[in-house]
PDB file of C-alpha atoms in Angstrom:
ATOM      1  CA  GLY A   1      86.039  63.089  33.686  1.00 51.00           C
ATOM      2  CA  ALA A   2      88.308  61.538  36.252  1.00 79.00           C
ATOM      3  CA  GLY A   3      86.001  58.667  37.031  1.00 93.00           C
ATOM      4  CA  VAL A   4      82.659  57.099  36.209  1.00 96.00           C
ATOM      5  CA  SER A   5      79.874  59.431  37.214  1.00 96.00           C
ATOM      6  CA  GLN A   6      76.308  58.350  37.961  1.00 97.00           C
ATOM      7  CA  SER A   7      73.207  60.364  38.670  1.00 96.00           C
ATOM      8  CA  PRO A   8      71.121  60.631  40.655  1.00 97.00           C
ATOM      9  CA  SER A   9      72.870  59.088  43.640  1.00 96.00           C
ATOM     10  CA  ASN A  10      69.503  58.331  45.206  1.00 97.00           C
ATOM     11  CA  LYS A  11      66.073  57.974  43.646  1.00 97.00           C
ATOM     12  CA  VAL A  12      62.830  57.307  45.445  1.00 97.00           C
ATOM     13  CA  THR A  13      59.834  56.598  43.254  1.00 97.00           C
ATOM     14  CA  GLU A  14      56.353  55.205  43.497  1.00 97.00           C
ATOM     15  CA  LYS A  15      55.404  51.835  42.126  1.00 97.00           C
ATOM     16  CA  GLY A  16      54.316  52.135  38.510  1.00 97.00           C
ATOM     17  CA  LYS A  17      56.385  55.212  37.691  1.00 98.00           C
ATOM     18  CA  ASP A  18      59.186  55.278  35.124  1.00 98.00           C
ATOM     19  CA  VAL A  19      62.747  56.167  36.129  1.00 98.00           C
ATOM     20  CA  GLU A  20      65.895  57.077  34.228  1.00 98.00           C
ATOM     21  CA  LEU A  21      69.368  56.476  35.577  1.00 98.00           C
ATOM     22  CA  ARG A  22      72.365  58.144  33.993  1.00 98.00           C
ATOM     23  CA  CYS A  23      75.972  57.053  33.607  1.00 98.00           C
ATOM     24  CA  ASP A  24      78.878  59.132  32.341  1.00 97.00           C
ATOM     25  CA  PRO A  25      81.878  56.816  31.747  1.00 96.00           C
ATOM     26  CA  ILE A  26      85.537  57.655  31.780  1.00 95.00           C
ATOM     27  CA  SER A  27      86.429  59.623  28.690  1.00 94.00           C
ATOM     28  CA  GLY A  28      87.784  57.372  25.945  1.00 93.00           C
ATOM     29  CA  HIS A  29      86.377  54.156  27.375  1.00 94.00           C
ATOM     30  CA  THR A  30      84.664  52.197  24.651  1.00 94.00           C
ATOM     31  CA  ALA A  31      82.969  49.620  26.840  1.00 95.00           C
ATOM     32  CA  LEU A  32      80.191  50.367  29.320  1.00 97.00           C
ATOM     33  CA  TYR A  33      78.334  48.022  31.637  1.00 96.00           C
ATOM     34  CA  TRP A  34      75.324  48.176  33.905  1.00 98.00           C
ATOM     35  CA  TYR A  35      75.145  45.992  36.989  1.00 97.00           C
ATOM     36  CA  ARG A  36      72.555  45.739  39.748  1.00 96.00           C
ATOM     37  CA  GLN A  37      73.070  44.919  43.405  1.00 93.00           C
ATOM     38  CA  SER A  38      69.998  43.917  45.348  1.00 91.00           C
ATOM     39  CA  LEU A  39      70.033  43.736  49.128  1.00 84.00           C
ATOM     40  CA  GLY A  40      72.200  40.849  50.291  1.00 77.00           C
ATOM     41  CA  GLN A  41      73.061  39.815  46.744  1.00 80.00           C
ATOM     42  CA  GLY A  42      76.155  40.046  44.638  1.00 83.00           C
ATOM     43  CA  LEU A  43      76.363  42.290  41.629  1.00 91.00           C
ATOM     44  CA  GLU A  44      74.228  41.080  38.747  1.00 94.00           C
ATOM     45  CA  PHE A  45      75.168  41.857  35.141  1.00 94.00           C
ATOM     46  CA  LEU A  46      72.487  43.681  33.169  1.00 96.00           C
ATOM     47  CA  ILE A  47      73.866  44.929  29.848  1.00 96.00           C
ATOM     48  CA  TYR A  48      77.104  45.607  27.962  1.00 95.00           C
ATOM     49  CA  PHE A  49      77.736  48.385  25.430  1.00 96.00           C
ATOM     50  CA  GLN A  50      80.518  48.452  22.880  1.00 94.00           C
ATOM     51  CA  GLY A  51      80.353  51.987  21.609  1.00 94.00           C
ATOM     52  CA  ASN A  52      76.688  52.752  21.047  1.00 95.00           C
ATOM     53  CA  SER A  53      75.728  49.135  20.405  1.00 95.00           C
ATOM     54  CA  ALA A  54      74.587  46.656  23.017  1.00 94.00           C
ATOM     55  CA  PRO A  55      75.770  43.205  21.897  1.00 92.00           C
ATOM     56  CA  ASP A  56      74.826  41.644  25.240  1.00 93.00           C
ATOM     57  CA  LYS A  57      71.521  42.506  26.867  1.00 95.00           C
ATOM     58  CA  SER A  58      71.134  39.083  28.435  1.00 93.00           C
ATOM     59  CA  GLY A  59      70.969  40.343  32.006  1.00 94.00           C
ATOM     60  CA  LEU A  60      68.021  42.702  31.619  1.00 96.00           C
ATOM     61  CA  PRO A  61      65.381  41.103  33.871  1.00 95.00           C
ATOM     62  CA  SER A  62      62.292  42.072  31.865  1.00 95.00           C
ATOM     63  CA  ASP A  63      61.105  44.176  28.948  1.00 96.00           C
ATOM     64  CA  ARG A  64      60.461  46.988  31.418  1.00 98.00           C
ATOM     65  CA  PHE A  65      64.207  47.555  31.424  1.00 98.00           C
ATOM     66  CA  SER A  66      65.981  49.253  28.539  1.00 97.00           C
ATOM     67  CA  ALA A  67      69.213  51.139  28.030  1.00 98.00           C
ATOM     68  CA  GLU A  68      70.828  53.256  25.422  1.00 97.00           C
ATOM     69  CA  ARG A  69      74.154  54.904  24.864  1.00 97.00           C
ATOM     70  CA  THR A  70      74.744  57.919  22.691  1.00 92.00           C
ATOM     71  CA  GLY A  71      77.901  59.405  21.204  1.00 91.00           C
ATOM     72  CA  GLY A  72      79.884  56.498  22.573  1.00 87.00           C
ATOM     73  CA  SER A  73      79.657  58.169  25.940  1.00 93.00           C
ATOM     74  CA  VAL A  74      76.679  58.757  28.225  1.00 97.00           C
ATOM     75  CA  SER A  75      74.297  55.897  28.900  1.00 98.00           C
ATOM     76  CA  THR A  76      70.775  55.913  30.287  1.00 98.00           C
ATOM     77  CA  LEU A  77      69.093  52.941  31.951  1.00 98.00           C
ATOM     78  CA  THR A  78      65.308  53.247  31.903  1.00 98.00           C
ATOM     79  CA  ILE A  79      62.962  51.226  34.047  1.00 98.00           C
ATOM     80  CA  GLN A  80      59.298  51.496  33.112  1.00 98.00           C
ATOM     81  CA  ARG A  81      56.398  50.815  35.456  1.00 98.00           C
ATOM     82  CA  THR A  82      58.727  50.252  38.399  1.00 98.00           C
ATOM     83  CA  GLN A  83      58.029  47.451  40.845  1.00 97.00           C
ATOM     84  CA  GLN A  84      59.198  47.048  44.422  1.00 96.00           C
ATOM     85  CA  GLU A  85      61.556  44.244  43.393  1.00 95.00           C
ATOM     86  CA  ASP A  86      63.401  46.788  41.236  1.00 96.00           C
ATOM     87  CA  SER A  87      64.727  48.422  44.411  1.00 97.00           C
ATOM     88  CA  ALA A  88      68.502  48.024  44.308  1.00 97.00           C
ATOM     89  CA  VAL A  89      71.761  49.820  43.727  1.00 96.00           C
ATOM     90  CA  TYR A  90      72.390  50.239  40.011  1.00 98.00           C
ATOM     91  CA  LEU A  91      76.073  50.389  39.191  1.00 97.00           C
ATOM     92  CA  CYS A  92      77.675  51.517  35.978  1.00 97.00           C
ATOM     93  CA  ALA A  93      81.193  50.546  34.956  1.00 96.00           C
ATOM     94  CA  SER A  94      83.410  51.303  32.012  1.00 95.00           C
ATOM     95  CA  SER A  95      86.567  49.817  30.578  1.00 93.00           C
ATOM     96  CA  LEU A  96      88.987  50.910  27.909  1.00 92.00           C
ATOM     97  CA  THR A  97      88.246  48.498  25.094  1.00 88.00           C
ATOM     98  CA  GLY A  98      85.881  45.726  26.215  1.00 85.00           C
ATOM     99  CA  THR A  99      87.839  43.303  24.034  1.00 84.00           C
ATOM    100  CA  THR A 100      89.748  41.315  26.635  1.00 81.00           C
ATOM    101  CA  THR A 101      88.455  39.183  29.451  1.00 77.00           C
ATOM    102  CA  ASN A 102      90.905  40.432  32.045  1.00 76.00           C
ATOM    103  CA  GLU A 103      90.369  44.142  31.516  1.00 84.00           C
ATOM    104  CA  LYS A 104      89.885  46.229  34.631  1.00 87.00           C
ATOM    105  CA  LEU A 105      86.427  47.662  35.176  1.00 91.00           C
ATOM    106  CA  PHE A 106      86.052  51.135  36.673  1.00 94.00           C
ATOM    107  CA  PHE A 107      82.856  51.484  38.655  1.00 95.00           C
ATOM    108  CA  GLY A 108      80.734  54.497  39.504  1.00 96.00           C
ATOM    109  CA  SER A 109      79.284  55.098  42.940  1.00 95.00           C
ATOM    110  CA  GLY A 110      75.875  53.815  41.915  1.00 96.00           C
ATOM    111  CA  THR A 111      72.264  54.943  42.064  1.00 97.00           C
ATOM    112  CA  GLN A 112      70.255  53.708  45.033  1.00 96.00           C
ATOM    113  CA  LEU A 113      66.752  53.147  43.702  1.00 97.00           C
ATOM    114  CA  SER A 114      63.896  52.735  46.152  1.00 97.00           C
ATOM    115  CA  VAL A 115      60.449  51.857  44.863  1.00 97.00           C
ATOM    116  CA  LEU A 116      57.692  52.483  47.379  1.00 95.00           C
TER     117      LEU A 116
ATOM    118  CA  ALA B   1      74.941  28.974  34.583  1.00 70.00           C
ATOM    119  CA  GLN B   2      78.106  29.871  36.371  1.00 78.00           C
ATOM    120  CA  SER B   3      77.977  30.963  39.992  1.00 90.00           C
ATOM    121  CA  VAL B   4      80.343  32.322  42.611  1.00 94.00           C
ATOM    122  CA  SER B   5      80.073  31.510  46.283  1.00 95.00           C
ATOM    123  CA  GLN B   6      81.701  33.455  49.093  1.00 95.00           C
ATOM    124  CA  HIS B   7      81.559  31.480  52.286  1.00 88.00           C
ATOM    125  CA  ASN B   8      81.527  34.233  54.846  1.00 90.00           C
ATOM    126  CA  HIS B   9      79.094  37.119  54.927  1.00 93.00           C
ATOM    127  CA  HIS B  10      80.826  39.026  57.716  1.00 96.00           C
ATOM    128  CA  VAL B  11      84.324  38.536  59.122  1.00 97.00           C
ATOM    129  CA  ILE B  12      85.551  40.395  62.199  1.00 97.00           C
ATOM    130  CA  LEU B  13      89.255  40.515  63.010  1.00 97.00           C
ATOM    131  CA  SER B  14      91.669  42.424  65.157  1.00 97.00           C
ATOM    132  CA  GLU B  15      94.580  44.284  63.618  1.00 97.00           C
ATOM    133  CA  ALA B  16      97.589  42.076  62.786  1.00 97.00           C
ATOM    134  CA  ALA B  17      95.419  38.966  62.459  1.00 97.00           C
ATOM    135  CA  SER B  18      95.722  36.899  59.315  1.00 97.00           C
ATOM    136  CA  LEU B  19      92.923  36.922  56.766  1.00 97.00           C
ATOM    137  CA  GLU B  20      91.575  34.339  54.377  1.00 97.00           C
ATOM    138  CA  LEU B  21      88.315  34.909  52.508  1.00 97.00           C
ATOM    139  CA  GLY B  22      86.927  31.956  50.642  1.00 96.00           C
ATOM    140  CA  CYS B  23      85.660  32.008  47.072  1.00 97.00           C
ATOM    141  CA  ASN B  24      84.464  29.105  44.970  1.00 96.00           C
ATOM    142  CA  TYR B  25      83.087  29.207  41.474  1.00 94.00           C
ATOM    143  CA  SER B  26      81.227  26.745  39.320  1.00 91.00           C
ATOM    144  CA  TYR B  27      82.573  26.598  35.787  1.00 84.00           C
ATOM    145  CA  GLY B  28      84.671  23.867  34.233  1.00 76.00           C
ATOM    146  CA  GLY B  29      86.373  25.817  31.474  1.00 81.00           C
ATOM    147  CA  THR B  30      88.880  28.635  31.272  1.00 83.00           C
ATOM    148  CA  VAL B  31      88.214  31.412  33.747  1.00 87.00           C
ATOM    149  CA  ASN B  32      89.502  34.810  34.662  1.00 90.00           C
ATOM    150  CA  LEU B  33      89.162  35.564  38.363  1.00 93.00           C
ATOM    151  CA  PHE B  34      88.978  38.833  40.223  1.00 94.00           C
ATOM    152  CA  TRP B  35      88.696  40.284  43.678  1.00 96.00           C
ATOM    153  CA  TYR B  36      87.113  43.705  43.924  1.00 95.00           C
ATOM    154  CA  VAL B  37      86.941  45.798  47.080  1.00 96.00           C
ATOM    155  CA  GLN B  38      84.637  48.587  48.209  1.00 95.00           C
ATOM    156  CA  TYR B  39      85.972  50.742  51.034  1.00 95.00           C
ATOM    157  CA  PRO B  40      83.409  52.735  53.015  1.00 94.00           C
ATOM    158  CA  GLY B  41      82.147  55.647  50.931  1.00 91.00           C
ATOM    159  CA  GLN B  42      84.212  54.706  47.905  1.00 92.00           C
ATOM    160  CA  HIS B  43      83.675  53.083  44.538  1.00 92.00           C
ATOM    161  CA  LEU B  44      84.161  49.412  43.887  1.00 93.00           C
ATOM    162  CA  GLN B  45      87.752  48.928  42.742  1.00 93.00           C
ATOM    163  CA  LEU B  46      89.974  46.106  41.530  1.00 93.00           C
ATOM    164  CA  LEU B  47      92.145  44.452  44.164  1.00 95.00           C
ATOM    165  CA  LEU B  48      93.758  41.741  42.038  1.00 95.00           C
ATOM    166  CA  LYS B  49      93.095  39.413  39.126  1.00 93.00           C
ATOM    167  CA  TYR B  50      94.168  36.082  37.679  1.00 92.00           C
ATOM    168  CA  PHE B  51      94.016  35.230  33.999  1.00 87.00           C
ATOM    169  CA  SER B  52      96.941  32.847  33.342  1.00 87.00           C
ATOM    170  CA  GLY B  53     100.358  31.773  34.553  1.00 90.00           C
ATOM    171  CA  ASP B  54     101.379  31.729  38.190  1.00 93.00           C
ATOM    172  CA  PRO B  55      98.320  30.743  40.218  1.00 94.00           C
ATOM    173  CA  LEU B  56      99.495  32.896  43.121  1.00 96.00           C
ATOM    174  CA  VAL B  57      98.702  36.496  42.292  1.00 96.00           C
ATOM    175  CA  LYS B  58      99.594  39.566  44.249  1.00 95.00           C
ATOM    176  CA  GLY B  59      97.487  42.696  44.408  1.00 93.00           C
ATOM    177  CA  ILE B  60      97.494  46.060  46.039  1.00 91.00           C
ATOM    178  CA  LYS B  61      97.938  46.681  49.759  1.00 93.00           C
ATOM    179  CA  GLY B  62      99.624  43.347  50.476  1.00 95.00           C
ATOM    180  CA  PHE B  63      96.730  41.141  49.362  1.00 97.00           C
ATOM    181  CA  GLU B  64      97.269  37.919  47.445  1.00 97.00           C
ATOM    182  CA  ALA B  65      95.053  35.173  46.085  1.00 98.00           C
ATOM    183  CA  GLU B  66      95.679  31.618  44.993  1.00 96.00           C
ATOM    184  CA  PHE B  67      93.886  29.971  42.106  1.00 95.00           C
ATOM    185  CA  ILE B  68      93.423  26.240  42.766  1.00 95.00           C
ATOM    186  CA  LYS B  69      91.837  24.808  39.653  1.00 92.00           C
ATOM    187  CA  SER B  70      91.121  21.387  41.150  1.00 93.00           C
ATOM    188  CA  LYS B  71      89.131  23.009  43.938  1.00 94.00           C
ATOM    189  CA  PHE B  72      87.487  25.704  41.803  1.00 94.00           C
ATOM    190  CA  SER B  73      88.715  28.172  44.375  1.00 96.00           C
ATOM    191  CA  PHE B  74      90.291  31.606  44.435  1.00 97.00           C
ATOM    192  CA  ASN B  75      90.774  32.501  48.089  1.00 97.00           C
ATOM    193  CA  LEU B  76      91.975  35.923  49.147  1.00 98.00           C
ATOM    194  CA  ARG B  77      94.671  36.216  51.804  1.00 98.00           C
ATOM    195  CA  LYS B  78      96.585  38.792  53.750  1.00 97.00           C
ATOM    196  CA  PRO B  79      99.084  37.857  56.482  1.00 97.00           C
ATOM    197  CA  SER B  80      98.402  40.856  58.717  1.00 97.00           C
ATOM    198  CA  VAL B  81      95.315  43.041  58.368  1.00 97.00           C
ATOM    199  CA  GLN B  82      95.061  46.708  59.207  1.00 97.00           C
ATOM    200  CA  TRP B  83      92.122  48.806  60.333  1.00 96.00           C
ATOM    201  CA  SER B  84      92.145  50.418  56.875  1.00 96.00           C
ATOM    202  CA  ASP B  85      91.301  47.042  55.316  1.00 97.00           C
ATOM    203  CA  THR B  86      87.763  47.358  56.647  1.00 98.00           C
ATOM    204  CA  ALA B  87      85.653  47.051  53.501  1.00 97.00           C
ATOM    205  CA  GLU B  88      83.402  44.759  51.523  1.00 96.00           C
ATOM    206  CA  TYR B  89      85.182  42.244  49.292  1.00 97.00           C
ATOM    207  CA  PHE B  90      83.711  40.687  46.174  1.00 96.00           C
ATOM    208  CA  CYS B  91      84.994  37.704  44.263  1.00 96.00           C
ATOM    209  CA  ALA B  92      84.103  37.594  40.557  1.00 94.00           C
ATOM    210  CA  VAL B  93      84.621  35.329  37.576  1.00 92.00           C
ATOM    211  CA  ASN B  94      84.625  35.942  33.851  1.00 88.00           C
ATOM    212  CA  ALA B  95      83.829  32.673  32.161  1.00 75.00           C
ATOM    213  CA  GLY B  96      82.055  31.169  29.222  1.00 66.00           C
ATOM    214  CA  GLY B  97      84.189  32.630  26.466  1.00 66.00           C
ATOM    215  CA  THR B  98      83.043  36.224  26.595  1.00 73.00           C
ATOM    216  CA  SER B  99      85.698  38.661  25.429  1.00 74.00           C
ATOM    217  CA  TYR B 100      84.487  41.547  27.569  1.00 83.00           C
ATOM    218  CA  GLY B 101      83.893  42.369  31.199  1.00 83.00           C
ATOM    219  CA  LYS B 102      80.816  40.321  31.889  1.00 88.00           C
ATOM    220  CA  LEU B 103      81.432  39.218  35.443  1.00 91.00           C
ATOM    221  CA  THR B 104      79.563  36.942  37.793  1.00 92.00           C
ATOM    222  CA  PHE B 105      80.017  38.186  41.346  1.00 94.00           C
ATOM    223  CA  GLY B 106      79.731  36.511  44.686  1.00 94.00           C
ATOM    224  CA  GLN B 107      77.480  38.023  47.312  1.00 94.00           C
ATOM    225  CA  GLY B 108      80.335  39.784  49.049  1.00 94.00           C
ATOM    226  CA  THR B 109      82.106  39.504  52.402  1.00 96.00           C
ATOM    227  CA  ILE B 110      82.138  42.395  54.830  1.00 96.00           C
ATOM    228  CA  LEU B 111      85.444  42.615  56.674  1.00 98.00           C
ATOM    229  CA  THR B 112      85.588  44.601  59.895  1.00 98.00           C
ATOM    230  CA  VAL B 113      89.004  45.129  61.448  1.00 97.00           C
ATOM    231  CA  HIS B 114      89.153  46.404  65.003  1.00 95.00           C
ATOM    232  CA  PRO B 115      92.184  48.494  66.011  1.00 90.00           C
TER     233      PRO B 115
END
């Protein structure tokens, strides 16, 4: 596609439910990232994919969070047993190679997650 | 752990005023520095970046930023703002030897420009 696509754009869920957030990166981009932006905070790195592998999961806040990427393309971020503190905007980004530090990231429009 | 601090949460200017948004980071080694911008209703996008060479870098739409290593700063400037510059601006750093886009972001500065 022309840009990074995320779905849903908004998700409201009840505490304790599981949610899945989807990211479709730019075609041909090898690297994919998930970031989170909580209210009043900067973007917080969650996980990095190189192809289908995730060599850096250091930003995942707890074992309730997991992510996978299939076919070197679409990625799904899953949050189990959601808590109110999980409420945030979840942003996905992709880049061409993920092998240089100054590579431009292309961001999606994000998923606004609200946990009631 | 590295951190990025943006001094102003909300800046309000009139058109044609000069702009300087502060950004400081905490990391003593080699860094790559970025400013990203999010215009209303749009995706976050790259404004400019520094990775080596001339510490004064120029980006899109007349923006520039100066890397001052001794001050751990990477302030964003524009001599004359326009109403269309209204947006949220994020400073970010890639540090610690990672070879991929793992960025630490500041909390963002909302810029409102009145016509």
